[in-house]
Amino acid sequence: MKTYQAGIDVGSTTVKLVVLDENGQMIFGQYQRHLSHTQRALSDLLKQARAALGECALELRATGSGAINLAKALGIPFVQEVVAVAQALERVAPQVDVAIELGGEDAKIIYFKGGLEERMNGVCAGGTGSFIDQMAALLQTDASGLDREAAHYQQIYPIAARCGVFAKTDIQPLINEGATKADLAASIFQAVVNQTISGLACGKPIRGHVAFLGGPLHFLPQLKAAFIRTLKLTDETTIDPENSHLFAATGAAIDETPAEAQPLSALIKRLDSGVQMDFELKRLPALFEDEADLEAFRTRHHTAVVPRGDLATYNGDCFLGFDAGSTTTKLALVGEKGELLYSFYANNQGNPIKTAMQAVHTLREALPAGAHIARSCSTGYGETLLKSAFSLDEGEVETIAHCTAASFFDPKVDCVLDIGGQDMKCIKLKNGSVDTILLNEACSSGCGSFLENFANSMGYTAEGFAAEALFAPAPVDLGTRCTVFMNSNVKQAQKEGASVSDISAGLAYSVIKNALYKVIKLSDASELGSHVVVQGGTFFNEAVLRAFERISGAQVMQKACEAQPSTMAAIIALPDEKVEEICAQVSAEGEVCVAANYNCPGQIVISGSIEGINKACELMKAAGAKRALPLKVGGAFHSPLMNPAKVELEAAINATEFHTPKCPVYQNVDALPHTDPAEIKKNLVAQLTASVRWTQTVKNMVADGATDFTECGPGAVLQGLIKKIDGNVSAHGIA
């Protein structure tokens, strides 16, 4: 079996693999986006290498921002990236003075003369490959499309490249004013050049022989041309090495650090089985526990729907509303009773009038003879524009439109939270009138367009990316900073092998945290009020809506109980199955009612809403219960009504150090023994809303050999219950 030198470069967005023969010549070199699945991408590249080279062994070394933990897990040497690049350049271009390297979310300038010096971007990914991807999506193309357009530019516009958010602010008006794609594409590339030179060089001259490395500079000739033009380089001083996008991987391959030869098939098998890597970032509670949890969430929210009418058979006056937002255009035709007869929602693609015209044309064709548009109104960013273009009756300030709609559905509304494509606002109401308006100003971070662009950069639609988040087992805590700066944490999560679902769920949490604590600047989520209406397309993302509920409802347990009037009741002398049947019946009628405590045979405590418990008690008595006794408690413990307290409880439990127990711990949530600290923590959190299965727990302990039980603390309640469960065991207490 032949053995070759090989290097991998795991970057923020791509994985590269290079294999060298005994003469140091590249016999295999490939570049692939990993879309956060670094192990899968590396496995794919290794399989391609096996197909090209046959079965062989590799002396593999790793480099790149995402390779440290992976190299450790695979047991292969790690080579610092600058060292790897320097070694590769030394072989092909020893005369180099400066190297400029752009990656997916990394940018660096390396000075070689006068001592090795590296300058690299920090927490912001502005001016990198991901920034270019975002801008390309804004222009309805991809990075290659930008490059093709830029070849024909006539004019360069000033565009900020600090981040995609600020760049959008510059580009959107230019689109609306009719700037050509060619000029915009070249301007975007020039912005990247300016950001790299000013942000990294910081005044230190870039002179002499300059090498251009990394995927964006390799695949985008017009971007490289912009650098050459700005730096006034000549053919002689421009170094454009072959396979420049694979340079770091090449440098890792030629590194002299000893590496054990490993068969290709063995490496592939390990990666396909999943290599366990260490996590540095904190994790958050799952948004939904299971399908049932999600279904309950959807059922609850689907009760708040707009009544719809049949436009085809409608007769009478109707009212037309336009909303020209930052990224979308909406139309609504409403009947005399407030019923929705026609709706339209679409991305305006920088031309709200054209988009609105399409909607109006469709509406005109569908409008029956008996329907008369009695009044029309516009709102949003393009309020005045649409009012003039379509000769509408009036325009309305957007905040008033928001509040009018919210009050229609909830007359008690005291807060409206709107998160749109590039804007967010919080409107506080008092006595039905606007009291305070809080909104984002210069920055649109954490809005819908950010999530959409991020999804697209990972190969997902916005809808597909949102769906990934719903059952993420361990969402990544990406912090509460501006979402642009979150890129650094996302990169770290990718390095740790976090799944797409965990990143998506983490972003949903962060969008809400950013909105509440950074933009609106709340000190506590309870400041929003008790009747909150959420609006805006971003809340169509169920993960974002759920994250909002979890964060805004994360109060102490008593507050969780106060969120909805609730109670508990003891049911005596009724079979468990019958109790469960009646609880299910009451729940099906729209109330909350569950079996909360299985104390002993013939004694169950039920928990839920006050109306639900009252109704259940009547049914229990009718079914033959000896007693159905309401309890004087502070709330519906061990029921879904405790969900608002789950986030805070989970944070407290996760912050507590747990050790592996010396004997199994039987937990009431499932009545089974556990020894894994992580499982024990998870079950403690779940117990907040799940039934206490004390009867089943005692039976399982007895079945496993337990004969003697000791109750610690005052009282003898548990002793009495144990004896009712199994009269053959001993039960006593210590104070």
C-alpha positions as a printed Julia matrix, in Angstrom:
735×3 Matrix{Float64}:
   0.0    0.0     0.0
   1.41   3.35   -1.07
   1.85   6.11    1.48
   1.5    9.8     0.62
   1.92  13.12    2.41
  -1.41  14.91    2.81
  -2.79  18.07    4.34
  -6.29  19.26    5.21
  -7.38  22.83    5.73
 -10.64  23.22    7.64
 -11.82  26.8     7.31
 -14.91  28.62    8.47
 -16.9   27.61    5.38
 -14.79  25.09    3.41
 -12.62  22.0     3.73
  -9.59  21.5     1.47
  -7.59  18.28    0.92
  -4.19  18.04   -0.79
  -2.21  14.83   -1.44
   1.44  14.96   -2.56
   3.51  12.22   -4.17
   7.03  11.27   -3.14
   8.4   14.18   -5.21
   6.19  16.73   -3.5
   3.94  17.13   -6.53
   0.19  17.51   -6.03
  -1.63  14.38   -7.22
  -4.94  15.3    -5.64
  -6.39  18.63   -4.58
 -10.02  19.5    -3.88
 -12.04  22.27   -2.22
 -15.55  21.81   -0.83
 -18.03  23.84    1.23
 -18.8   22.02    4.47
 -22.09  23.8     5.33
 -21.25  23.17    9.02
 -20.81  19.44    8.4
 -17.0   19.41    8.56
 -16.61  15.69    9.19
 -18.98  14.75    6.38
 -17.23  17.12    3.96
 -13.8   15.72    4.86
 -15.11  12.19    4.45
 -16.43  13.1     0.98
 -13.03  14.51   -0.02
 -11.22  11.41    1.26
 -13.6    9.22   -0.75
 -12.83  11.28   -3.85
  -9.12  10.83   -3.16
  -9.58   7.05   -2.82
 -11.47   6.95   -6.12
  -8.64   8.88   -7.81
  -5.63   7.24   -6.17
  -6.91   3.83   -5.1
  -6.53   2.44   -1.61
  -3.53   4.05    0.07
  -2.29   5.45    3.38
  -1.94   9.12    4.24
   0.46  10.85    6.59
  -2.13  13.49    7.34
  -1.65  16.91    8.96
  -4.28  19.57    9.55
  -4.44  23.36    9.54
  -7.11  26.06    9.46
  -9.37  27.84   11.93
 -11.7   24.86   12.23
  -9.13  22.09   12.42
  -7.77  22.23   15.98
 -10.45  20.15   17.68
 -10.83  17.83   14.69
  -7.09  17.17   14.53
  -7.07  16.39   18.24
 -10.0   14.0    17.85
  -8.39  12.22   14.85
  -4.97  12.08   16.5
  -3.16  13.92   13.69
  -0.66  16.83   13.94
  -1.96  20.4    13.76
   0.07  23.02   11.84
  -0.49  26.71   12.56
  -2.05  28.28    9.47
   0.48  31.06    8.95
   3.3   28.52    9.18
   1.56  26.31    6.62
   1.03  29.19    4.19
   4.61  30.4     4.65
   5.99  26.92    3.91
   3.94  26.62    0.74
   4.93  30.09   -0.46
   8.59  29.44    0.29
   8.48  26.54   -2.15
   6.82  28.32   -5.09
   7.45  32.04   -4.51
  10.33  32.72   -2.13
  10.41  36.37   -3.24
   7.0   37.16   -1.7
   6.85  40.21    0.57
   3.17  40.24    1.51
   0.38  37.69    1.19
  -3.31  38.65    1.16
  -5.62  35.74    1.94
  -9.42  35.81    1.99
 -11.53  32.91    3.18
 -15.18  32.31    3.84
 -15.2   34.34    7.08
 -11.48  35.0     7.58
  -9.29  37.71    6.14
  -5.58  38.07    6.76
  -2.51  39.92    5.59
   0.86  38.24    6.21
   4.07  40.28    6.05
   7.17  38.17    5.38
   9.96  40.73    5.3
  11.38  42.2     8.48
  10.01  39.34   10.57
   6.86  37.27   10.07
   3.75  39.27   10.99
   0.09  38.27   10.58
  -2.87  40.6    10.71
  -6.29  38.97   10.82
  -9.91  40.02   11.21
 -11.39  39.52   14.66
 -15.03  38.99   15.53
 -16.46  40.54   12.36
 -16.69  38.68    9.05
 -17.15  41.85    7.01
 -15.19  41.94    3.76
 -14.83  38.15    3.46
 -16.32  35.4     1.31
 -19.5   35.26    3.41
 -19.95  39.01    2.95
 -19.63  38.56   -0.83
 -22.21  35.75   -0.71
 -24.64  38.01    1.2
 -24.24  40.81   -1.31
 -24.64  38.41   -4.22
 -27.92  37.15   -2.74
 -29.1   40.76   -2.45
 -28.51  41.16   -6.19
 -30.27  37.85   -6.96
 -27.09  36.08   -8.1
 -24.1   34.22   -6.66
 -20.42  35.09   -6.18
 -19.52  33.93   -9.71
 -22.36  36.02  -11.08
 -20.97  39.07   -9.29
 -17.6   38.4   -10.87
 -19.07  38.18  -14.37
 -20.99  41.42  -13.87
 -18.01  43.3   -12.4
 -16.02  42.73  -15.58
 -18.24  45.32  -17.32
 -18.45  48.05  -14.69
 -18.46  51.76  -15.54
 -18.7   53.38  -12.1
 -17.68  52.58   -8.51
 -20.03  53.56   -5.69
 -18.93  53.92   -2.06
 -20.24  50.91   -0.09
 -19.47  49.98    3.52
 -17.92  46.53    3.89
 -17.8   46.45    7.68
 -20.68  44.04    7.52
 -23.57  42.98    5.32
 -26.06  45.0     7.34
 -24.41  48.34    6.68
 -23.67  47.4     3.08
 -27.36  46.7     2.47
 -28.13  50.18    3.74
 -25.85  51.56    1.0
 -26.88  49.18   -1.78
 -30.67  49.18   -1.47
 -31.08  52.87   -2.43
 -28.72  52.37   -5.37
 -30.85  49.46   -6.59
 -33.97  51.59   -6.27
 -32.27  54.39   -8.21
 -31.43  52.07  -11.1
 -27.71  51.4   -10.62
 -26.51  48.59  -12.91
 -25.58  45.18  -11.54
 -22.15  45.57  -13.12
 -21.45  48.79  -11.21
 -22.86  47.37   -7.97
 -20.8   44.18   -8.3
 -17.58  46.11   -8.89
 -18.44  48.42   -6.0
 -18.92  45.44   -3.69
 -15.5   44.07   -4.67
 -13.94  47.49   -4.15
 -15.56  47.65   -0.7
 -13.92  44.32    0.16
 -10.55  45.69   -0.98
 -10.97  48.86    1.07
 -12.05  46.92    4.16
  -9.09  44.52    3.9
  -6.47  47.21    3.35
  -7.79  49.76    5.84
  -9.03  47.29    8.45
  -6.05  44.95    8.52
  -3.04  46.84    7.19
  -4.0   49.87    9.3
  -1.55  52.09    7.48
   1.32  49.62    7.15
   2.35  49.68    3.5
   1.65  46.72    1.23
   4.64  46.83   -1.09
   6.88  44.61   -3.14
   5.76  41.19   -4.34
   2.19  40.51   -3.22
   0.63  37.03   -3.3
  -3.13  36.45   -3.48
  -4.46  33.36   -1.73
  -7.76  31.84   -0.65
 -10.96  30.77   -2.37
 -12.53  34.19   -3.1
  -9.34  35.53   -4.71
  -8.85  32.28   -6.65
 -12.37  31.95   -8.0
 -13.15  35.67   -8.47
 -10.67  37.26  -10.92
 -12.42  40.65  -10.78
 -11.96  40.79   -7.0
  -8.26  40.13   -7.47
  -8.16  42.76  -10.21
  -9.63  45.3    -7.77
  -6.79  44.59   -5.32
  -4.17  44.89   -8.04
  -5.72  48.13   -9.27
  -5.91  49.67   -5.79
  -2.38  48.61   -4.77
  -0.98  49.66   -8.18
   0.73  46.3    -8.69
   2.36  45.19  -11.91
   2.57  41.77  -13.53
   6.03  41.45  -11.98
   4.94  42.28   -8.43
   1.71  40.26   -8.58
   2.09  36.65   -7.42
  -0.85  34.49   -8.44
   0.2   30.92   -7.59
  -1.43  27.87   -9.12
  -3.96  26.29   -6.76
  -3.81  29.34   -4.51
  -7.04  28.26   -2.82
  -5.28  25.11   -1.56
  -2.14  26.77   -0.22
  -2.71  26.21    3.49
  -3.51  22.53    2.92
  -0.4   22.23    0.76
   1.71  23.79    3.5
   0.3   21.31    6.02
   1.17  18.42    3.7
   4.81  19.45    3.33
   5.26  20.18    7.03
   7.93  18.04    8.67
   5.98  17.25   11.84
   5.92  13.42   12.12
   2.55  11.95   11.25
   1.4    8.34   11.5
   0.33   6.78    8.2
  -3.37   5.87    8.28
  -5.22   3.89    5.6
  -7.76   5.99    3.71
 -10.57   3.53    4.43
  -9.88   3.65    8.17
 -10.02   7.47    8.19
 -13.27   7.45    6.21
 -14.84   4.88    8.53
 -13.98   6.95   11.62
 -15.44  10.11   10.11
 -18.62   8.39    8.89
 -19.14   6.93   12.37
 -18.79  10.4    13.9
 -15.73  11.65   15.74
 -16.54  13.03   19.2
 -15.22  16.55   19.67
 -15.01  18.78   22.74
 -17.44  21.71   23.05
 -16.4   25.14   24.25
 -19.59  27.09   23.64
 -22.52  26.87   26.04
 -25.67  25.1    24.97
 -29.3   26.17   25.44
 -32.51  24.23   26.1
 -34.17  22.57   23.13
 -37.0   24.66   21.65
 -39.36  21.68   21.56
 -39.09  18.44   23.48
 -40.88  16.31   20.91
 -43.58  16.24   18.22
 -46.32  16.48   20.83
 -44.77  19.64   22.27
 -44.61  21.19   18.8
 -48.18  20.18   18.0
 -49.46  21.74   21.23
 -47.59  24.94   20.33
 -49.12  25.02   16.84
 -52.6   24.27   18.12
 -52.39  27.15   20.59
 -51.21  29.63   17.97
 -53.6   28.51   15.26
 -56.49  29.78   17.35
 -55.38  33.35   16.57
 -56.23  33.45   12.88
 -57.68  36.1    10.64
 -61.25  35.26    9.56
 -61.33  34.77    5.8
 -64.07  35.45    3.29
 -64.71  34.24   -0.24
 -63.74  36.97   -2.68
 -65.47  35.26   -5.6
 -68.92  35.53   -3.95
 -68.38  38.78   -2.03
 -70.82  41.64   -2.54
 -70.35  45.07   -0.98
 -67.68  47.55    0.04
 -64.15  46.35    0.73
 -60.94  48.05    1.81
 -57.46  47.74    0.32
 -54.22  48.08    2.29
 -50.61  48.2     1.02
 -47.48  47.68    3.11
 -44.19  48.42    1.38
 -41.55  47.07    3.74
 -37.76  47.01    3.66
 -37.65  43.7     1.79
 -41.25  42.68    1.07
 -44.48  44.1    -0.29
 -47.84  43.11    1.2
 -51.46  43.67    0.13
 -54.65  42.93    2.03
 -58.26  43.31    0.88
 -60.69  43.36    3.81
 -64.46  43.06    3.84
 -66.97  45.11    5.83
 -66.86  42.66    8.78
 -63.06  42.57    8.91
 -62.76  39.33    6.97
 -59.71  38.89    4.73
 -60.77  38.5     1.1
 -57.39  38.65   -0.66
 -53.77  38.74    0.46
 -50.39  39.06   -1.2
 -46.87  38.72    0.25
 -43.67  38.71   -1.8
 -40.06  39.89   -1.81
 -39.94  43.25   -3.53
 -36.47  42.57   -4.99
 -35.68  46.26   -4.69
 -38.71  47.36   -6.73
 -41.82  47.7    -4.54
 -43.9   49.4    -7.27
 -43.37  46.6    -9.78
 -44.16  44.0    -7.13
 -47.31  45.87   -6.06
 -48.41  46.17   -9.7
 -48.27  42.4   -10.08
 -50.43  41.98   -6.98
 -52.95  44.62   -8.1
 -53.21  43.03  -11.55
 -54.0   39.65   -9.98
 -56.55  41.25   -7.63
 -58.27  43.11  -10.47
 -58.82  39.89  -12.37
 -60.22  38.15   -9.28
 -62.46  41.02   -8.09
 -66.16  40.19   -8.69
 -68.6   42.73  -10.07
 -70.4   43.12   -6.74
 -67.25  44.03   -4.81
 -66.35  47.7    -4.6
 -63.05  49.02   -3.19
 -64.37  51.84   -1.04
 -61.08  52.96    0.49
 -57.37  52.36    0.0
 -54.35  53.09    2.16
 -50.61  52.5     2.21
 -48.07  52.18    5.0
 -44.46  51.11    5.53
 -41.18  52.42    4.14
 -42.78  53.03    0.76
 -45.99  54.62    2.07
 -45.67  57.84    0.06
 -44.28  56.08   -3.01
 -47.19  53.63   -3.29
 -49.78  56.28   -2.43
 -48.59  58.39   -5.35
 -48.08  55.5    -7.76
 -51.57  54.03   -7.27
 -53.49  57.22   -6.36
 -54.51  55.78   -3.01
 -56.88  57.6    -0.7
 -54.45  57.98    2.16
 -51.22  56.89    3.82
 -50.86  55.82    7.41
 -47.88  55.92    9.75
 -46.63  52.37   10.15
 -46.79  52.31   13.95
 -50.46  53.28   13.89
 -51.16  50.55   11.36
 -49.45  48.02   13.61
 -51.43  49.08   16.67
 -54.75  49.22   14.83
 -54.33  45.64   13.63
 -53.16  44.4    17.03
 -56.09  46.07   18.84
 -58.53  44.48   16.41
 -57.45  41.0    17.51
 -56.65  41.78   21.14
 -58.37  44.87   22.58
 -56.21  44.54   25.72
 -52.9   44.66   23.81
 -50.24  46.65   25.65
 -47.22  45.85   23.46
 -46.6   45.19   19.77
 -43.28  43.6    18.79
 -42.51  43.65   15.08
 -39.46  42.05   13.45
 -39.33  42.46    9.7
 -36.76  42.02    6.95
 -34.42  44.82    8.03
 -36.26  46.61   10.81
 -37.69  45.89   14.22
 -39.85  47.95   16.5
 -41.47  47.71   19.9
 -44.62  49.77   20.42
 -45.93  50.21   23.97
 -49.58  51.12   24.38
 -51.44  52.64   27.32
 -55.24  52.87   27.41
 -55.37  51.95   23.74
 -53.0   54.71   22.6
 -49.33  54.65   21.58
 -47.17  55.49   24.59
 -43.61  54.58   23.58
 -41.92  53.54   20.33
 -38.55  51.79   20.33
 -36.89  50.76   17.07
 -33.57  49.88   15.5
 -31.8   52.73   13.84
 -28.51  52.3    12.01
 -28.3   48.52   12.29
 -30.66  45.84   11.01
 -28.93  42.95   12.72
 -31.09  40.13   13.9
 -33.87  40.74   11.39
 -35.37  38.4     8.83
 -32.91  39.2     6.07
 -30.0   38.19    8.3
 -31.54  34.78    8.96
 -32.39  34.32    5.29
 -28.88  35.22    4.13
 -27.33  32.99    6.76
 -29.58  30.12    5.7
 -28.66  30.62    2.05
 -24.95  30.68    2.89
 -25.37  27.21    4.42
 -27.28  25.85    1.44
 -30.77  26.15    2.93
 -33.91  28.1     2.2
 -35.17  30.27    5.05
 -38.02  27.78    5.6
 -35.73  24.75    5.57
 -33.27  26.41    7.95
 -36.09  27.27   10.38
 -37.39  23.68   10.29
 -33.94  22.39   11.24
 -34.12  24.33   14.52
 -37.34  22.85   15.87
 -35.9   19.68   17.4
 -32.27  20.73   17.82
 -31.06  18.79   20.87
 -28.48  21.35   22.02
 -28.87  24.86   20.54
 -25.63  26.83   20.57
 -25.56  29.91   22.78
 -24.4   32.54   20.29
 -24.72  35.41   22.73
 -26.67  38.64   22.68
 -24.31  40.76   20.6
 -25.19  42.11   17.19
 -25.81  39.15   14.92
 -23.07  40.26   12.54
 -20.55  39.81   15.3
 -22.15  36.45   16.13
 -20.31  35.08   13.12
 -17.31  34.46   15.34
 -19.37  32.25   17.66
 -20.95  30.51   14.69
 -17.47  29.78   13.38
 -16.51  28.36   16.76
 -19.62  26.21   16.78
 -18.74  24.91   13.33
 -15.26  24.09   14.54
 -16.81  22.1    17.37
 -18.89  20.12   14.93
 -22.22  21.69   15.91
 -25.06  20.55   13.67
 -26.99  22.87   11.39
 -30.03  22.38   13.6
 -28.16  23.48   16.75
 -26.83  26.58   14.96
 -30.26  27.45   13.55
 -31.92  27.12   16.96
 -29.12  29.14   18.55
 -29.65  31.94   16.02
 -33.39  31.94   16.81
 -32.58  32.5    20.48
 -30.02  35.2    19.65
 -32.35  37.12   17.33
 -34.84  37.48   20.18
 -32.18  38.31   22.77
 -30.7   40.91   20.43
 -34.14  42.44   19.79
 -35.17  42.57   23.44
 -31.93  43.43   25.19
 -29.77  45.23   22.6
 -32.19  47.04   20.3
 -35.22  47.6    22.54
 -32.9   47.67   25.59
 -35.17  45.95   28.08
 -33.71  45.13   31.46
 -36.27  42.37   31.91
 -38.54  40.66   29.4
 -41.52  41.21   31.71
 -41.37  44.91   30.75
 -43.05  43.97   27.48
 -46.39  43.66   29.24
 -48.97  40.95   29.72
 -50.73  41.22   26.33
 -48.05  41.07   23.63
 -48.84  40.79   19.92
 -45.97  39.81   17.62
 -45.96  40.87   13.97
 -43.6   40.71   11.01
 -42.52  37.97    8.64
 -39.64  36.87   10.89
 -42.18  35.42   13.32
 -43.35  33.02   10.63
 -40.19  31.21   11.71
 -41.6   28.94   14.42
 -38.18  28.66   16.04
 -38.01  32.45   16.5
 -41.56  32.56   17.89
 -40.81  29.72   20.31
 -37.56  31.37   21.37
 -39.5   34.55   22.08
 -41.94  32.63   24.26
 -39.18  30.9    26.16
 -37.17  34.07   26.78
 -40.03  36.42   27.52
 -41.68  33.82   29.76
 -38.55  32.77   31.64
 -39.67  33.99   35.03
 -39.43  32.35   38.46
 -41.81  29.49   39.14
 -44.46  31.55   40.9
 -44.61  33.97   38.0
 -44.99  30.99   35.72
 -47.97  29.92   37.78
 -49.43  33.42   37.6
 -49.26  33.48   33.82
 -52.55  31.53   33.74
 -54.82  30.85   36.72
 -54.21  27.23   37.62
 -54.51  24.67   40.4
 -54.35  20.96   41.33
 -56.76  18.37   42.8
 -56.43  14.99   44.5
 -58.46  12.11   43.02
 -59.16   9.23   45.43
 -60.26   5.68   44.61
 -60.39   5.83   40.83
 -58.27   3.61   38.53
 -55.29   5.32   36.92
 -56.59   4.53   33.45
 -59.9    6.24   34.15
 -58.19   9.33   35.56
 -56.0    9.56   32.46
 -59.03   9.11   30.19
 -60.94  11.99   31.83
 -57.87  14.26   31.76
 -57.52  13.61   28.03
 -61.23  14.37   27.53
 -60.98  17.73   29.32
 -57.78  18.64   27.45
 -59.47  17.88   24.14
 -62.05  20.55   25.01
 -59.36  23.24   25.12
 -58.45  23.25   28.82
 -55.21  22.06   30.46
 -55.65  18.93   32.59
 -53.03  16.21   33.21
 -52.18  13.51   35.74
 -49.4   15.17   37.72
 -48.6   12.86   40.67
 -49.06   9.08   40.77
 -48.83   8.87   44.57
 -50.03   5.29   45.08
 -52.7    2.97   43.68
 -56.02   4.77   43.96
 -54.51   8.21   44.62
 -53.58  10.57   41.79
 -53.16  14.34   41.81
 -54.27  16.14   38.64
 -52.97  19.56   37.51
 -54.08  22.24   35.05
 -56.17  25.36   34.47
 -58.79  26.22   37.09
 -61.65  25.63   34.65
 -60.07  22.38   33.49
 -59.59  21.02   37.02
 -63.13  22.0    38.06
 -64.57  20.25   35.04
 -62.38  17.17   35.6
 -63.38  16.91   39.28
 -67.06  16.76   38.3
 -66.38  14.03   35.75
 -64.18  12.08   38.21
 -66.96  12.04   40.8
 -69.5   10.94   38.19
 -67.14   8.13   37.18
 -67.02   6.79   40.76
 -64.16   8.62   42.47
 -64.54   8.54   46.27
 -63.22  12.09   46.46
 -62.12  14.8    44.02
 -60.56  17.41   46.28
 -59.16  20.74   44.97
 -55.83  21.55   46.63
 -54.64  24.91   47.95
 -51.47  25.25   45.86
 -49.72  28.08   44.06
 -50.17  26.71   40.58
 -50.41  23.78   38.21
 -47.15  22.04   39.04
 -45.96  19.18   36.79
 -48.12  20.37   33.9
 -47.51  22.2    30.61
 -48.5   25.45   32.37
 -45.07  25.4    34.04
 -43.3   25.75   30.68
 -42.51  29.48   31.17
 -40.24  28.55   34.08
 -38.33  25.89   32.16
 -35.6   28.1    30.68
 -34.67  29.63   34.05
 -34.81  26.26   35.81
 -32.69  24.6    33.15
 -30.09  27.36   33.38
 -29.88  26.87   37.15
 -29.6   23.09   36.85
 -26.97  23.31   34.12
 -24.96  25.75   36.25
 -24.88  23.18   39.08
 -22.06  20.64   39.11
 -23.28  17.03   39.06
 -21.04  14.02   39.71
 -21.53  10.41   38.72
 -23.52   8.82   41.58
 -22.16   5.84   43.51
 -25.45   4.04   42.99
 -28.28   4.42   40.44
 -30.68   7.34   40.94
 -34.32   6.44   40.3
 -36.01   9.53   38.85
 -39.74  10.06   39.03
 -40.01  11.46   35.5
 -39.6    7.97   33.99
 -39.37   5.74   37.12
 -36.03   4.34   35.87
 -32.5    4.23   37.32
 -29.87   6.64   35.98
 -26.13   7.11   36.51
 -25.18   9.56   33.75
 -25.02  13.14   35.19
 -26.2   14.61   31.87
 -29.26  12.33   31.86
 -30.01  13.18   35.48
 -29.91  16.92   34.69
 -32.15  16.49   31.65
 -34.69  14.51   33.66
 -34.77  17.1    36.44
 -35.66  19.77   33.88
 -38.29  17.55   32.28
 -39.85  16.86   35.68
 -41.05  20.47   35.86
 -43.8   19.78   33.32
 -43.97  15.97   33.46
 -45.85  13.62   35.79
 -44.28  12.42   39.05
 -44.43   8.63   38.69
 -43.88   7.76   42.34
 -45.94   4.57   42.24
 -44.02   3.22   39.24
 -40.67   4.32   40.74
 -41.23   2.4    43.99
 -42.42  -0.69   42.1
 -39.3   -0.61   39.9
 -36.98  -0.23   42.91
 -38.66  -3.19   44.61
 -38.39  -5.24   41.43
 -34.65  -4.43   41.35
 -34.19  -5.72   44.9
 -34.98  -2.8    47.24
 -36.48  -3.96   50.57
 -35.85  -1.05   52.94
 -36.81   2.61   52.38
 -35.79   5.65   54.46
 -37.64   8.97   54.23
 -35.42  11.92   55.11
 -36.95  14.97   56.77
 -40.02  15.7    58.87
 -43.3   13.86   58.28
 -44.09  10.35   57.08
 -46.09  10.94   53.89
 -43.79   8.97   51.61
 -43.55   6.1    54.11
 -47.31   5.76   54.07
 -47.42   5.85   50.25
 -44.66   3.22   49.99
 -46.58   0.81   52.25
 -49.71   1.3    50.12
 -47.65   0.51   46.98
 -46.0   -2.62   48.44
 -46.84  -3.85   51.93
 -43.95  -6.31   51.96
 -41.14  -3.72   52.23
 -39.92  -1.8    55.26
 -40.28   1.99   55.36
 -39.09   4.32   58.12
 -37.92   7.91   58.48
 -35.18  10.12   59.89
 -35.78  13.78   60.76
